[in-house]
PDB file of C-alpha atoms in Angstrom:
ATOM      1  CA  MET A   1     130.032  32.824  72.500  1.00  0.00           C
ATOM      2  CA  ASN A   2     126.852  34.854  72.115  1.00  0.00           C
ATOM      3  CA  HIS A   3     123.410  34.918  73.649  1.00  0.00           C
ATOM      4  CA  PHE A   4     121.114  36.493  71.064  1.00  0.00           C
ATOM      5  CA  LYS A   5     118.829  33.437  71.051  1.00  0.00           C
ATOM      6  CA  LYS A   6     118.749  33.254  74.828  1.00  0.00           C
ATOM      7  CA  ILE A   7     117.682  36.910  75.024  1.00  0.00           C
ATOM      8  CA  ALA A   8     115.101  36.468  72.252  1.00  0.00           C
ATOM      9  CA  GLY A   9     113.650  33.503  74.103  1.00  0.00           C
ATOM     10  CA  VAL A  10     112.629  35.522  77.164  1.00  0.00           C
ATOM     11  CA  LEU A  11     111.202  38.624  75.481  1.00  0.00           C
ATOM     12  CA  GLU A  12     107.623  37.392  75.300  1.00  0.00           C
ATOM     13  CA  ALA A  13     107.589  36.386  78.977  1.00  0.00           C
ATOM     14  CA  HIS A  14     108.589  39.964  79.827  1.00  0.00           C
ATOM     15  CA  GLY A  15     105.987  41.534  77.533  1.00  0.00           C
ATOM     16  CA  LEU A  16     108.580  42.897  75.116  1.00  0.00           C
ATOM     17  CA  ASP A  17     108.831  42.847  71.323  1.00  0.00           C
ATOM     18  CA  ALA A  18     112.555  43.631  71.417  1.00  0.00           C
ATOM     19  CA  VAL A  19     115.395  44.785  73.639  1.00  0.00           C
ATOM     20  CA  LEU A  20     117.987  47.481  72.949  1.00  0.00           C
ATOM     21  CA  LEU A  21     121.497  46.866  74.276  1.00  0.00           C
ATOM     22  CA  THR A  22     123.673  49.940  74.653  1.00  0.00           C
ATOM     23  CA  CYS A  23     125.758  48.971  77.706  1.00  0.00           C
ATOM     24  CA  GLU A  24     129.209  47.617  76.821  1.00  0.00           C
ATOM     25  CA  ALA A  25     128.869  44.538  79.086  1.00  0.00           C
ATOM     26  CA  ASN A  26     125.429  43.586  77.773  1.00  0.00           C
ATOM     27  CA  ARG A  27     126.473  44.074  74.144  1.00  0.00           C
ATOM     28  CA  PHE A  28     129.393  41.725  74.793  1.00  0.00           C
ATOM     29  CA  TYR A  29     127.115  39.213  76.531  1.00  0.00           C
ATOM     30  CA  ALA A  30     124.716  39.253  73.578  1.00  0.00           C
ATOM     31  CA  SER A  31     127.242  39.256  70.748  1.00  0.00           C
ATOM     32  CA  GLY A  32     130.532  37.944  72.094  1.00  0.00           C
ATOM     33  CA  PHE A  33     132.149  40.997  70.472  1.00  0.00           C
ATOM     34  CA  HIS A  34     133.862  43.720  72.466  1.00  0.00           C
ATOM     35  CA  SER A  35     133.561  47.306  71.348  1.00  0.00           C
ATOM     36  CA  PRO A  36     134.539  49.891  73.958  1.00  0.00           C
ATOM     37  CA  GLY A  37     132.226  52.355  75.655  1.00  0.00           C
ATOM     38  CA  THR A  38     129.330  53.492  73.517  1.00  0.00           C
ATOM     39  CA  ASP A  39     130.787  52.236  70.231  1.00  0.00           C
ATOM     40  CA  GLY A  40     127.995  49.854  69.339  1.00  0.00           C
ATOM     41  CA  VAL A  41     124.340  49.036  69.832  1.00  0.00           C
ATOM     42  CA  ALA A  42     122.581  45.679  69.607  1.00  0.00           C
ATOM     43  CA  LEU A  43     118.895  45.079  69.008  1.00  0.00           C
ATOM     44  CA  VAL A  44     117.254  41.721  69.653  1.00  0.00           C
ATOM     45  CA  THR A  45     113.715  40.819  68.601  1.00  0.00           C
ATOM     46  CA  LYS A  46     111.988  37.466  69.029  1.00  0.00           C
ATOM     47  CA  HIS A  47     113.215  36.280  65.621  1.00  0.00           C
ATOM     48  CA  HIS A  48     116.217  38.387  64.615  1.00  0.00           C
ATOM     49  CA  ALA A  49     119.162  40.394  65.958  1.00  0.00           C
ATOM     50  CA  TRP A  50     121.147  43.370  64.679  1.00  0.00           C
ATOM     51  CA  TYR A  51     124.487  44.840  65.675  1.00  0.00           C
ATOM     52  CA  PHE A  52     125.082  48.482  64.759  1.00  0.00           C
ATOM     53  CA  THR A  53     128.522  50.066  64.829  1.00  0.00           C
ATOM     54  CA  ASP A  54     130.617  52.677  63.075  1.00  0.00           C
ATOM     55  CA  ALA A  55     133.330  52.332  60.426  1.00  0.00           C
ATOM     56  CA  ARG A  56     136.078  51.788  63.009  1.00  0.00           C
ATOM     57  CA  TYR A  57     134.575  48.466  64.137  1.00  0.00           C
ATOM     58  CA  ILE A  58     132.517  47.284  61.164  1.00  0.00           C
ATOM     59  CA  GLU A  59     135.111  44.829  59.808  1.00  0.00           C
ATOM     60  CA  ALA A  60     135.856  43.331  63.231  1.00  0.00           C
ATOM     61  CA  ALA A  61     132.136  43.073  63.990  1.00  0.00           C
ATOM     62  CA  GLY A  62     131.629  41.317  60.667  1.00  0.00           C
ATOM     63  CA  ARG A  63     134.270  38.741  61.618  1.00  0.00           C
ATOM     64  CA  HIS A  64     133.187  38.181  65.215  1.00  0.00           C
ATOM     65  CA  VAL A  65     129.450  38.769  65.573  1.00  0.00           C
ATOM     66  CA  GLN A  66     127.492  35.611  64.757  1.00  0.00           C
ATOM     67  CA  GLY A  67     123.712  35.384  64.598  1.00  0.00           C
ATOM     68  CA  ALA A  68     123.050  39.063  63.966  1.00  0.00           C
ATOM     69  CA  GLU A  69     122.825  41.339  60.974  1.00  0.00           C
ATOM     70  CA  ILE A  70     125.613  43.941  61.009  1.00  0.00           C
ATOM     71  CA  ARG A  71     124.789  47.521  60.018  1.00  0.00           C
ATOM     72  CA  GLN A  72     127.066  50.543  59.850  1.00  0.00           C
ATOM     73  CA  THR A  73     126.299  54.007  61.136  1.00  0.00           C
ATOM     74  CA  GLY A  74     127.386  57.048  59.169  1.00  0.00           C
ATOM     75  CA  PRO A  75     126.737  60.755  58.661  1.00  0.00           C
ATOM     76  CA  GLY A  76     123.005  61.333  59.114  1.00  0.00           C
ATOM     77  CA  ARG A  77     122.518  57.632  59.889  1.00  0.00           C
ATOM     78  CA  GLY A  78     123.259  57.336  63.593  1.00  0.00           C
ATOM     79  CA  TYR A  79     121.974  54.668  65.929  1.00  0.00           C
ATOM     80  CA  ALA A  80     118.565  56.285  66.408  1.00  0.00           C
ATOM     81  CA  VAL A  81     117.939  56.476  62.644  1.00  0.00           C
ATOM     82  CA  LEU A  82     118.997  52.871  62.013  1.00  0.00           C
ATOM     83  CA  LEU A  83     116.994  51.633  64.994  1.00  0.00           C
ATOM     84  CA  GLU A  84     113.908  53.559  63.918  1.00  0.00           C
ATOM     85  CA  GLU A  85     114.029  51.913  60.481  1.00  0.00           C
ATOM     86  CA  VAL A  86     114.315  48.397  61.919  1.00  0.00           C
ATOM     87  CA  LEU A  87     111.721  48.958  64.649  1.00  0.00           C
ATOM     88  CA  ARG A  88     109.151  50.201  62.119  1.00  0.00           C
ATOM     89  CA  GLN A  89     109.930  47.311  59.775  1.00  0.00           C
ATOM     90  CA  GLN A  90     109.547  44.814  62.638  1.00  0.00           C
ATOM     91  CA  SER A  91     106.421  46.513  64.078  1.00  0.00           C
ATOM     92  CA  VAL A  92     107.983  46.794  67.525  1.00  0.00           C
ATOM     93  CA  SER A  93     105.703  48.536  70.005  1.00  0.00           C
ATOM     94  CA  ARG A  94     107.412  47.650  73.331  1.00  0.00           C
ATOM     95  CA  LEU A  95     111.192  48.028  73.394  1.00  0.00           C
ATOM     96  CA  GLY A  96     113.163  47.035  76.480  1.00  0.00           C
ATOM     97  CA  PHE A  97     116.087  49.283  77.376  1.00  0.00           C
ATOM     98  CA  GLU A  98     118.834  49.190  80.004  1.00  0.00           C
ATOM     99  CA  ASP A  99     117.388  51.609  82.529  1.00  0.00           C
ATOM    100  CA  ALA A 100     120.276  50.981  84.950  1.00  0.00           C
ATOM    101  CA  TYR A 101     122.847  52.127  82.382  1.00  0.00           C
ATOM    102  CA  MET A 102     121.272  54.479  79.845  1.00  0.00           C
ATOM    103  CA  THR A 103     121.703  58.187  80.489  1.00  0.00           C
ATOM    104  CA  VAL A 104     118.656  60.408  80.696  1.00  0.00           C
ATOM    105  CA  GLN A 105     119.949  62.263  77.636  1.00  0.00           C
ATOM    106  CA  ASP A 106     120.153  59.043  75.582  1.00  0.00           C
ATOM    107  CA  TRP A 107     116.762  57.881  76.866  1.00  0.00           C
ATOM    108  CA  GLU A 108     115.199  61.191  75.843  1.00  0.00           C
ATOM    109  CA  ARG A 109     116.804  61.017  72.387  1.00  0.00           C
ATOM    110  CA  TYR A 110     115.565  57.470  71.811  1.00  0.00           C
ATOM    111  CA  ARG A 111     112.111  58.259  73.265  1.00  0.00           C
ATOM    112  CA  LYS A 112     111.696  61.055  70.727  1.00  0.00           C
ATOM    113  CA  ALA A 113     113.162  59.172  67.746  1.00  0.00           C
ATOM    114  CA  LEU A 114     111.776  55.662  68.112  1.00  0.00           C
ATOM    115  CA  PRO A 115     108.215  54.625  67.193  1.00  0.00           C
ATOM    116  CA  CYS A 116     107.589  52.550  70.324  1.00  0.00           C
ATOM    117  CA  ASP A 117     107.312  52.574  74.097  1.00  0.00           C
ATOM    118  CA  LEU A 118     110.587  52.248  76.014  1.00  0.00           C
ATOM    119  CA  VAL A 119     110.245  49.737  78.848  1.00  0.00           C
ATOM    120  CA  PRO A 120     112.862  49.246  81.608  1.00  0.00           C
ATOM    121  CA  ALA A 121     114.603  45.872  81.097  1.00  0.00           C
ATOM    122  CA  SER A 122     117.826  45.829  83.120  1.00  0.00           C
ATOM    123  CA  GLU A 123     116.416  43.165  85.459  1.00  0.00           C
ATOM    124  CA  LEU A 124     115.723  40.856  82.501  1.00  0.00           C
ATOM    125  CA  LEU A 125     119.365  41.049  81.431  1.00  0.00           C
ATOM    126  CA  TRP A 126     120.664  40.607  84.978  1.00  0.00           C
ATOM    127  CA  GLU A 127     118.548  37.453  85.304  1.00  0.00           C
ATOM    128  CA  LEU A 128     119.986  36.008  82.097  1.00  0.00           C
ATOM    129  CA  ARG A 129     123.581  36.899  82.923  1.00  0.00           C
ATOM    130  CA  ARG A 130     123.324  35.464  86.440  1.00  0.00           C
ATOM    131  CA  THR A 131     123.022  31.877  85.131  1.00  0.00           C
ATOM    132  CA  LYS A 132     126.100  30.656  83.269  1.00  0.00           C
ATOM    133  CA  ASP A 133     125.895  28.237  80.358  1.00  0.00           C
ATOM    134  CA  ASP A 134     128.450  25.480  79.700  1.00  0.00           C
ATOM    135  CA  GLU A 135     130.614  27.649  77.451  1.00  0.00           C
ATOM    136  CA  GLU A 136     130.778  30.419  80.048  1.00  0.00           C
ATOM    137  CA  LEU A 137     131.637  27.922  82.802  1.00  0.00           C
ATOM    138  CA  GLU A 138     134.435  26.460  80.664  1.00  0.00           C
ATOM    139  CA  ALA A 139     135.843  29.949  80.083  1.00  0.00           C
ATOM    140  CA  MET A 140     135.724  30.675  83.818  1.00  0.00           C
ATOM    141  CA  VAL A 141     137.573  27.440  84.622  1.00  0.00           C
ATOM    142  CA  ALA A 142     140.188  28.190  81.945  1.00  0.00           C
ATOM    143  CA  ALA A 143     140.704  31.689  83.378  1.00  0.00           C
ATOM    144  CA  GLN A 144     141.097  30.230  86.863  1.00  0.00           C
ATOM    145  CA  ARG A 145     143.740  27.766  85.604  1.00  0.00           C
ATOM    146  CA  ILE A 146     145.696  30.635  84.028  1.00  0.00           C
ATOM    147  CA  ALA A 147     145.538  32.580  87.301  1.00  0.00           C
ATOM    148  CA  GLU A 148     146.695  29.526  89.267  1.00  0.00           C
ATOM    149  CA  ARG A 149     149.688  29.021  86.934  1.00  0.00           C
ATOM    150  CA  ALA A 150     150.609  32.694  87.221  1.00  0.00           C
ATOM    151  CA  LEU A 151     150.455  32.494  91.023  1.00  0.00           C
ATOM    152  CA  GLU A 152     152.617  29.340  91.032  1.00  0.00           C
ATOM    153  CA  ASP A 153     155.187  31.088  88.813  1.00  0.00           C
ATOM    154  CA  ILE A 154     155.288  34.123  91.095  1.00  0.00           C
ATOM    155  CA  LEU A 155     155.511  32.038  94.271  1.00  0.00           C
ATOM    156  CA  SER A 156     158.483  30.104  92.860  1.00  0.00           C
ATOM    157  CA  GLU A 157     160.307  33.412  92.278  1.00  0.00           C
ATOM    158  CA  MET A 158     159.649  34.860  95.744  1.00  0.00           C
ATOM    159  CA  ARG A 159     162.270  34.589  98.485  1.00  0.00           C
ATOM    160  CA  PRO A 160     163.317  36.563 101.553  1.00  0.00           C
ATOM    161  CA  GLY A 161     164.903  39.905 100.712  1.00  0.00           C
ATOM    162  CA  LEU A 162     163.359  40.149  97.242  1.00  0.00           C
ATOM    163  CA  THR A 163     161.594  43.452  96.591  1.00  0.00           C
TER     164      THR A 163
END
């Protein structure tokens, strides 16, 4: 389950050429791939998506991330360098970023390194994530069924005097 196309489809309406996803939850929403903490960055333009990660996650990302080009960071080729290359190649001038999650230090680093304006875009992502598609609804129902079975199992084991 990924939402690269869904994100790409709303960029123009928000006056953006691309959006940068650094927050763990939004990266997972976009890619369907979980990498903990700050161990990954996704970039979505109107026509293409990229997922950047380091050597620890590159093989797993290659297996799980669909609909995005996978690129690996390395010595002297961190996220800012890789992003700068892609943003120049794609002629991105307005880049959405997760203002509700990005640290000031990261924002400052990206502002200095990237050849575009950084535009707050957390609201855009919240809007998209608020509405669930069929696949997400099915996963929620399946999770609820698992929780119900677990509760039934526990209730059948409970009796007076049991600690």
